[in-house]
XYZ file of N, CA and C in Angstrom:
600
model
N 0.827 -1.194 0.000
C 0.000 0.000 0.000
C 0.871 1.258 0.000
N 1.927 1.248 0.784
C 2.792 2.427 0.855
C 3.457 2.714 -0.488
N 3.838 1.658 -1.190
C 4.487 1.842 -2.489
C 3.527 2.467 -3.499
N 2.287 1.994 -3.532
C 1.291 2.547 -4.452
C 1.013 4.017 -4.132
N 0.889 4.328 -2.849
C 0.658 5.725 -2.442
C 1.856 6.580 -2.833
N 3.051 6.054 -2.668
C 4.253 6.805 -3.035
C 4.259 7.151 -4.525
N 3.903 6.199 -5.378
C 3.836 6.471 -6.818
C 2.798 7.548 -7.123
N 1.651 7.455 -6.491
C 0.590 8.443 -6.720
C 1.033 9.828 -6.263
N 1.612 9.897 -5.074
C 2.052 11.187 -4.528
C 3.184 11.768 -5.367
N 4.126 10.947 -5.793
C 5.213 11.446 -6.649
C 4.664 12.086 -7.921
N 3.628 11.484 -8.485
C 3.018 12.041 -9.691
C 2.355 13.389 -9.388
N 1.625 13.469 -8.279
C 0.988 14.733 -7.897
C 2.039 15.815 -7.646
N 3.137 15.447 -7.002
C 4.204 16.408 -6.705
C 4.858 16.899 -7.993
N 5.032 16.021 -8.959
C 5.595 16.426 -10.254
C 4.728 17.505 -10.897
N 3.416 17.328 -10.829
C 2.504 18.338 -11.382
C 2.564 19.634 -10.573
N 2.615 19.515 -9.252
C 2.629 20.697 -8.385
C 3.892 21.524 -8.582
N 5.027 20.878 -8.768
C 6.299 21.606 -8.935
C 6.311 22.490 -10.179
N 5.457 22.188 -11.142
C 5.400 23.015 -12.356
C 4.843 24.403 -12.058
N 4.003 24.512 -11.021
C 3.385 25.803 -10.690
C 3.949 26.424 -9.420
N 4.473 25.607 -8.520
C 4.961 26.115 -7.240
C 6.456 25.851 -7.117
N 7.217 26.907 -6.969
C 8.676 26.782 -6.861
C 9.147 26.751 -5.403
N 8.229 26.902 -4.467
C 8.563 26.874 -3.044
C 8.719 25.413 -2.605
N 9.975 24.934 -2.566
C 10.220 23.519 -2.274
C 9.789 23.123 -0.864
N 9.883 24.028 0.089
C 9.457 23.721 1.459
C 7.963 23.435 1.491
N 7.205 24.274 0.814
C 5.750 24.107 0.758
C 5.369 22.815 0.020
N 6.080 22.533 -1.053
C 5.809 21.331 -1.843
C 6.093 20.081 -1.014
N 7.211 20.074 -0.286
C 7.544 18.910 0.545
C 6.570 18.765 1.714
N 6.103 19.890 2.234
C 5.072 19.837 3.286
C 3.800 19.197 2.721
N 3.435 19.581 1.507
C 2.263 18.989 0.857
C 2.473 17.485 0.641
N 3.682 17.098 0.255
C 3.984 15.672 0.051
C 3.707 14.882 1.342
N 4.199 15.391 2.466
C 3.988 14.691 3.742
C 2.509 14.637 4.106
N 1.819 15.765 3.939
C 0.389 15.833 4.298
C -0.452 14.885 3.451
N -0.281 14.943 2.141
C -1.112 14.117 1.255
C -0.783 12.634 1.444
N 0.486 12.314 1.686
C 0.862 10.912 1.933
C 0.173 10.388 3.183
N 0.258 11.136 4.277
C -0.378 10.707 5.535
C -1.885 10.592 5.392
N -2.501 11.573 4.732
C -3.958 11.536 4.551
C -4.387 10.345 3.688
N -3.657 10.088 2.620
C -4.007 8.962 1.746
C -3.830 7.622 2.455
N -2.731 7.462 3.176
C -2.514 6.204 3.899
C -3.621 5.962 4.920
N -3.995 7.011 5.623
C -5.071 6.882 6.614
C -6.408 6.595 5.921
N -6.659 7.284 4.816
C -7.931 7.172 4.094
C -8.145 5.774 3.518
N -7.109 5.200 2.938
C -7.301 3.931 2.231
C -6.923 2.699 3.045
N -6.375 2.873 4.226
C -5.866 1.721 4.986
C -6.929 0.661 5.253
N -8.154 1.054 5.480
C -9.211 0.076 5.750
C -9.996 -0.296 4.491
N -9.528 0.174 3.351
C -10.180 -0.129 2.068
C -9.132 -0.650 1.084
N -8.312 -1.557 1.544
C -7.205 -2.086 0.745
C -7.360 -3.596 0.652
N -7.606 -4.092 -0.556
C -7.894 -5.506 -0.764
C -6.965 -6.077 -1.838
N -5.767 -6.526 -1.467
C -4.818 -7.028 -2.466
C -5.332 -8.228 -3.265
N -6.202 -9.057 -2.679
C -6.725 -10.215 -3.403
C -7.766 -9.809 -4.439
N -8.388 -8.668 -4.253
C -9.408 -8.164 -5.181
C -9.168 -6.667 -5.347
N -8.221 -6.327 -6.193
C -7.743 -4.943 -6.269
C -8.799 -3.935 -6.700
N -9.880 -4.379 -7.335
C -10.911 -3.439 -7.765
C -11.908 -3.109 -6.661
N -11.971 -3.945 -5.644
C -12.879 -3.670 -4.529
C -12.412 -2.400 -3.826
N -13.279 -1.437 -3.716
C -12.955 -0.171 -3.066
C -12.195 0.805 -3.939
N -12.077 0.520 -5.229
C -11.304 1.380 -6.126
C -11.867 2.800 -6.202
N -13.180 2.909 -6.257
C -13.800 4.236 -6.307
C -13.520 5.047 -5.055
N -13.429 4.379 -3.923
C -13.140 5.043 -2.652
C -11.706 5.557 -2.627
N -10.816 4.819 -3.254
C -9.395 5.159 -3.212
C -8.966 6.127 -4.314
N -9.844 6.487 -5.226
C -9.409 7.346 -6.333
C -9.431 8.815 -5.932
N -8.590 9.574 -6.589
C -8.543 11.027 -6.423
C -9.150 11.602 -7.687
N -10.127 12.478 -7.509
C -10.874 12.998 -8.661
C -10.860 14.514 -8.626
N -10.500 15.107 -9.739
C -10.539 16.562 -9.876
C -11.244 16.862 -11.183
N -12.346 17.597 -11.073
C -13.140 17.916 -12.255
C -13.491 19.395 -12.205
N -12.958 20.152 -13.140
C -13.148 21.604 -13.203
C -12.822 22.220 -11.853
N -13.824 22.768 -11.188
C -13.593 23.423 -9.905
C -13.821 22.493 -8.718
N -14.220 21.252 -8.973
C -14.441 20.285 -7.892
C -13.140 19.534 -7.643
N -12.502 19.861 -6.539
C -11.229 19.239 -6.198
C -11.469 18.201 -5.111
N -10.821 17.065 -5.226
C -10.973 15.977 -4.268
C -10.755 16.492 -2.839
N -11.617 16.084 -1.897
C -11.509 16.562 -0.511
C -10.161 16.260 0.147
N -9.541 15.148 -0.180
C -8.238 14.830 0.425
C -7.168 15.796 -0.074
N -7.195 16.103 -1.360
C -6.240 17.062 -1.923
C -6.473 18.434 -1.297
N -7.738 18.832 -1.164
C -8.055 20.127 -0.547
C -7.566 20.205 0.891
N -7.789 19.144 1.650
C -7.377 19.135 3.057
C -5.859 19.272 3.180
N -5.122 18.540 2.358
C -3.658 18.633 2.377
C -3.203 20.017 1.921
N -3.857 20.551 0.898
C -3.495 21.873 0.371
C -3.706 22.961 1.418
N -4.836 22.916 2.094
C -5.127 23.924 3.126
C -4.145 23.828 4.287
N -3.763 22.616 4.656
C -2.802 22.431 5.750
C -1.438 23.022 5.399
N -1.157 23.140 4.109
C 0.137 23.663 3.651
C 0.066 25.118 3.203
N -1.106 25.717 3.275
C -1.254 27.116 2.902
C -1.456 27.369 1.420
N -1.792 26.354 0.654
C -2.091 26.536 -0.770
C -3.543 26.975 -0.928
N -3.792 27.782 -1.953
C -5.186 28.096 -2.268
C -5.682 27.124 -3.338
N -6.990 27.073 -3.497
C -7.595 26.129 -4.446
C -7.173 26.399 -5.885
N -6.900 27.652 -6.206
C -6.614 28.029 -7.591
C -5.391 27.309 -8.150
N -4.372 27.138 -7.338
C -3.164 26.483 -7.855
C -3.471 25.058 -8.310
N -4.388 24.383 -7.600
C -4.727 23.013 -7.991
C -5.662 22.995 -9.199
N -6.498 23.998 -9.322
C -7.325 24.107 -10.529
C -6.445 24.366 -11.745
N -5.343 25.090 -11.531
C -4.436 25.424 -12.634
C -3.532 24.261 -13.038
N -3.069 23.467 -12.075
C -2.087 22.432 -12.421
C -2.717 21.162 -12.975
N -3.954 20.892 -12.588
C -4.587 19.662 -13.058
C -5.414 19.927 -14.299
N -5.467 18.956 -15.190
C -6.362 19.085 -16.341
C -7.802 19.224 -15.853
N -8.679 19.668 -16.723
C -10.066 19.923 -16.336
C -10.761 18.686 -15.771
N -10.423 17.536 -16.264
C -11.034 16.296 -15.783
C -9.915 15.290 -15.540
N -9.593 15.067 -14.272
C -8.444 14.244 -13.894
C -8.860 13.216 -12.847
N -8.469 11.963 -13.057
C -8.748 10.896 -12.096
C -7.475 10.096 -11.878
N -7.170 9.822 -10.615
C -5.998 9.036 -10.245
C -6.464 7.884 -9.364
N -6.244 6.646 -9.828
C -6.644 5.464 -9.058
C -5.439 4.904 -8.328
N -5.626 4.593 -7.049
C -4.578 3.981 -6.229
C -5.107 2.620 -5.786
N -4.771 1.599 -6.545
C -5.240 0.243 -6.274
C -4.049 -0.653 -5.966
N -4.279 -1.769 -5.279
C -3.176 -2.691 -5.032
C -2.530 -3.142 -6.348
N -1.243 -2.920 -6.455
C -0.437 -3.307 -7.619
C -0.784 -2.538 -8.893
N -1.554 -1.480 -8.788
C -1.993 -0.762 -9.984
C -2.316 0.689 -9.646
N -1.461 1.595 -10.093
C -1.704 3.029 -9.933
C -1.740 3.608 -11.338
N -2.844 4.257 -11.682
C -2.964 4.831 -13.021
C -3.787 6.110 -12.956
N -3.694 6.901 -14.007
C -4.468 8.137 -14.076
C -5.125 8.250 -15.440
N -6.151 9.087 -15.464
C -6.868 9.343 -16.712
C -7.097 10.843 -16.810
N -6.863 11.387 -17.985
C -7.147 12.792 -18.249
C -8.299 12.830 -19.232
N -9.357 13.514 -18.859
C -10.550 13.570 -19.688
C -11.480 12.431 -19.360
N -12.763 12.693 -19.476
C -13.758 11.681 -19.135
C -13.639 10.441 -20.005
N -13.234 10.617 -21.251
C -13.141 9.487 -22.170
C -11.699 9.160 -22.539
N -10.755 9.660 -21.769
C -9.352 9.367 -22.033
C -8.996 7.951 -21.624
N -7.845 7.513 -22.060
C -7.403 6.172 -21.665
C -6.592 6.274 -20.379
N -6.526 5.174 -19.657
C -5.755 5.131 -18.416
C -4.272 5.000 -18.735
N -3.468 5.793 -18.056
C -2.016 5.711 -18.207
C -1.435 5.164 -16.911
N -0.687 4.076 -16.979
C -0.162 3.473 -15.751
C 1.030 4.240 -15.186
N 1.077 4.327 -13.870
C 2.232 4.869 -13.166
C 3.001 3.727 -12.496
N 2.254 2.707 -12.091
C 2.827 1.537 -11.425
C 1.878 0.374 -11.665
N 2.431 -0.761 -12.075
C 1.576 -1.919 -12.323
C 2.391 -3.201 -12.199
N 1.831 -4.169 -11.496
C 2.402 -5.513 -11.429
C 1.325 -6.467 -11.920
N 1.583 -7.202 -13.008
C 0.578 -8.144 -13.521
C 0.261 -9.226 -12.486
N -0.945 -9.744 -12.549
C -1.392 -10.739 -11.566
C -0.456 -11.936 -11.434
N 0.058 -12.498 -12.540
C 0.947 -13.659 -12.375
C 2.220 -13.358 -11.577
N 2.623 -12.095 -11.520
C 3.847 -11.720 -10.812
C 3.586 -11.282 -9.372
N 2.345 -11.222 -8.968
C 2.005 -10.831 -7.597
C 2.207 -12.012 -6.654
N 2.384 -11.737 -5.359
C 2.468 -12.854 -4.415
C 1.222 -13.731 -4.533
N 1.409 -15.026 -4.405
C 0.303 -15.965 -4.630
C -0.916 -15.656 -3.765
N -0.693 -15.252 -2.525
C -1.830 -14.961 -1.638
C -2.608 -13.717 -2.057
N -2.052 -12.926 -2.967
C -2.732 -11.717 -3.442
C -3.320 -11.876 -4.837
N -3.265 -13.063 -5.383
C -3.862 -13.297 -6.699
C -5.339 -13.607 -6.531
N -6.166 -13.156 -7.465
C -7.598 -13.447 -7.360
C -7.866 -14.945 -7.470
N -8.927 -15.363 -6.823
C -9.305 -16.779 -6.828
C -10.025 -17.166 -8.116
N -10.575 -16.187 -8.827
C -11.329 -16.445 -10.050
C -10.530 -15.965 -11.250
N -10.845 -16.464 -12.444
C -10.151 -15.977 -13.642
C -10.374 -14.481 -13.808
N -9.369 -13.798 -14.333
C -9.471 -12.351 -14.456
C -10.280 -11.901 -15.654
N -10.324 -12.691 -16.703
C -11.109 -12.309 -17.878
C -11.991 -13.476 -18.261
N -13.235 -13.193 -18.444
C -14.143 -14.268 -18.832
C -15.131 -13.755 -19.860
N -15.595 -14.665 -20.683
C -16.563 -14.343 -21.718
C -17.925 -14.757 -21.201
N -18.893 -13.885 -21.272
C -20.224 -14.164 -20.748
C -21.219 -14.402 -21.876
N -21.463 -15.665 -22.184
C -22.553 -16.019 -23.089
C -22.280 -15.838 -24.560
N -23.174 -16.382 -25.317
C -23.156 -16.277 -26.764
C -23.991 -15.072 -27.160
N -23.566 -14.315 -28.165
C -24.384 -13.184 -28.575
C -25.780 -13.657 -28.974
N -26.777 -12.919 -28.581
C -28.159 -13.266 -28.921
C -28.391 -13.060 -30.410
N -29.340 -13.801 -30.934
C -29.650 -13.700 -32.360
C -30.508 -12.471 -32.659
N -31.066 -11.883 -31.647
C -31.902 -10.708 -31.892
C -31.037 -9.554 -32.384
N -31.660 -8.661 -33.068
C -30.957 -7.539 -33.664
C -31.257 -6.285 -32.862
N -30.204 -5.592 -32.504
C -30.380 -4.326 -31.802
C -30.543 -3.230 -32.840
N -31.521 -2.405 -32.645
C -31.763 -1.330 -33.604
C -31.531 0.004 -32.927
N -30.795 0.819 -33.597
C -30.584 2.171 -33.117
C -31.208 3.099 -34.145
N -32.126 3.865 -33.703
C -32.776 4.791 -34.618
C -32.460 6.193 -34.139
N -31.843 6.923 -34.988
C -31.516 8.296 -34.654
C -32.380 9.224 -35.487
N -32.894 10.172 -34.834
C -33.763 11.120 -35.507
C -32.934 12.342 -35.890
N -32.957 12.661 -37.129
C -32.217 13.821 -37.599
C -33.215 14.823 -38.149
N -33.192 15.975 -37.579
C -34.089 17.014 -38.077
C -33.263 18.045 -38.829
N -33.748 18.399 -39.970
C -33.066 19.417 -40.753
C -33.886 20.691 -40.717
N -33.324 21.726 -41.271
C -34.035 23.001 -41.318
C -35.301 22.909 -42.162
N -35.334 21.938 -43.097
C -36.454 21.835 -44.022
C -37.588 20.973 -43.488
N -37.366 20.272 -42.373
C -38.391 19.371 -41.852
C -39.086 20.010 -40.657
N -40.401 20.002 -40.701
C -41.174 20.497 -39.575
C -41.769 19.352 -38.774
N -41.868 18.198 -39.383
C -42.515 17.064 -38.734
C -41.597 16.465 -37.682
N -42.137 16.275 -36.481
C -41.346 15.653 -35.421
C -41.443 14.140 -35.484
N -42.211 13.601 -36.451
C -42.383 12.156 -36.560
C -41.426 11.507 -37.556
N -40.642 12.293 -38.278
C -39.772 11.695 -39.287
C -38.499 11.162 -38.637
N -38.081 10.001 -39.098
C -36.868 9.370 -38.584
C -35.956 8.993 -39.734
N -34.681 9.242 -39.584
C -33.695 8.776 -40.544
C -32.327 9.109 -39.993
N -31.276 8.473 -40.322
C -31.244 7.165 -40.936
C -31.373 6.093 -39.856
N -31.371 4.837 -40.244
C -31.473 3.742 -39.297
C -30.277 2.824 -39.514
N -29.608 2.477 -38.430
C -28.515 1.515 -38.544
C -28.872 0.292 -37.723
N -28.636 -0.866 -38.297
C -28.964 -2.116 -37.625
C -27.682 -2.916 -37.482
N -27.415 -3.349 -36.265
C -26.227 -4.168 -36.043
C -26.493 -5.150 -34.920
N -25.902 -6.341 -35.006
C -26.094 -7.299 -33.924
C -25.346 -6.831 -32.684
N -25.796 -7.257 -31.517
C -25.098 -6.845 -30.301
C -23.694 -7.441 -30.261
N -22.790 -6.703 -29.667
C -21.416 -7.176 -29.533
C -21.314 -8.116 -28.346
N -20.394 -9.095 -28.399
C -20.197 -9.946 -27.231
C -19.688 -9.103 -26.070
N -20.059 -9.478 -24.880
C -19.661 -8.730 -23.697
C -18.479 -9.414 -23.026
N -17.426 -8.672 -22.843
C -16.269 -9.173 -22.109
C -16.205 -8.427 -20.792
N -15.816 -9.107 -19.755
C -15.686 -8.480 -18.448
C -14.206 -8.376 -18.132
N -13.770 -7.185 -17.800
C -12.384 -6.947 -17.406
C -12.407 -6.483 -15.954
N -12.419 -7.409 -14.989
C -12.531 -7.005 -13.598
C -11.426 -6.075 -13.136
N -10.287 -6.066 -13.796
C -9.205 -5.216 -13.344
C -9.185 -3.869 -14.055
N -10.260 -3.521 -14.719
C -10.334 -2.246 -15.408
C -10.634 -1.144 -14.406
N -9.748 -0.163 -14.324
C -9.966 0.920 -13.372
C -11.216 1.705 -13.744
N -11.512 1.804 -15.025
C -12.694 2.537 -15.453
C -13.969 1.822 -15.048
N -13.948 0.490 -15.087
C -15.145 -0.272 -14.735
C -15.512 -0.050 -13.275
N -14.527 -0.050 -12.402
C -14.844 0.150 -10.996
C -15.329 1.570 -10.752
N -14.774 2.535 -11.486
C -15.195 3.916 -11.314
C -16.624 4.112 -11.803
N -16.981 3.386 -12.844
C -18.317 3.501 -13.422
C -19.387 3.195 -12.382
N -19.137 2.226 -11.515
C -20.146 1.793 -10.567
C -19.956 2.382 -9.173
N -18.968 3.230 -8.978
C -18.711 3.736 -7.635
C -19.670 4.871 -7.286
N -20.035 4.992 -6.003
C -20.880 6.105 -5.579
C -20.157 7.436 -5.729
N -18.811 7.422 -5.707
C -18.040 8.648 -5.868
C -18.296 9.267 -7.227
N -18.453 8.448 -8.246
C -18.708 8.884 -9.617
C -19.987 9.698 -9.691
N -21.017 9.281 -8.974
C -22.319 9.918 -9.083
C -22.297 11.347 -8.556
N -21.419 11.644 -7.611
C -21.322 12.998 -7.081
C -20.826 13.997 -8.101
N -20.120 13.531 -9.112
C -19.598 14.425 -10.129
C -20.440 14.422 -11.387
N -21.428 13.546 -11.476
C -22.283 13.491 -12.654
C -21.560 13.012 -13.894
N -20.584 12.139 -13.725
C -19.815 11.637 -14.853
C -20.566 10.473 -15.473
N -20.695 10.469 -16.784
C -21.382 9.358 -17.435
C -20.493 8.129 -17.428
N -21.108 6.974 -17.489
C -20.381 5.710 -17.407
C -19.518 5.511 -18.640
N -18.337 4.952 -18.428
C -17.439 4.666 -19.537
C -16.651 3.418 -19.198
N -16.677 2.459 -20.074
C -15.881 1.252 -19.902
C -15.146 1.011 -21.206
N -13.834 0.848 -21.109
C -13.045 0.605 -22.323
C -13.412 -0.740 -22.909
N -13.417 -0.812 -24.232
C -13.732 -2.100 -24.863
C -12.469 -2.752 -25.341
């Protein structure tokens, strides 16, 4: 847990140093955020199931909504909120999971790893008991229809529909170790009004 927090904090400090040249203040922030994160996630750390509690352990910054842990550490060090609004992209998420620390910029951006140990290389007692990737069922024979209504300047009728695309449903794969999947279902996500996104 300490190693994962260290990777996450080092990344945050790298971003902070771009805007703040006061090394004493930056190092004070490093100590504060490290202690707060360790305390925050210590009872929500599940090495055998790294996605359990992932939403609780993530740091989320969206426009002017800054994660409460970052705010608490910033205030303890005398930083104002503006510096954090300036250094972070408009939509930033940092996941701190067992053996997996990654971040995403933008709601639909891809996850970039900061630290990762594949399951086969983890200690045996920390490997999941179930397969990590499984295929669920055969695609149904029914056809999914998506009908999009396009209104032009020349159409007054609200009943006209065009065009129509028909495609069979795609097979569903489950990636239990997807950081985006855990965020999609977390209660933390709902506070920011972020729409669900799962990488395919």
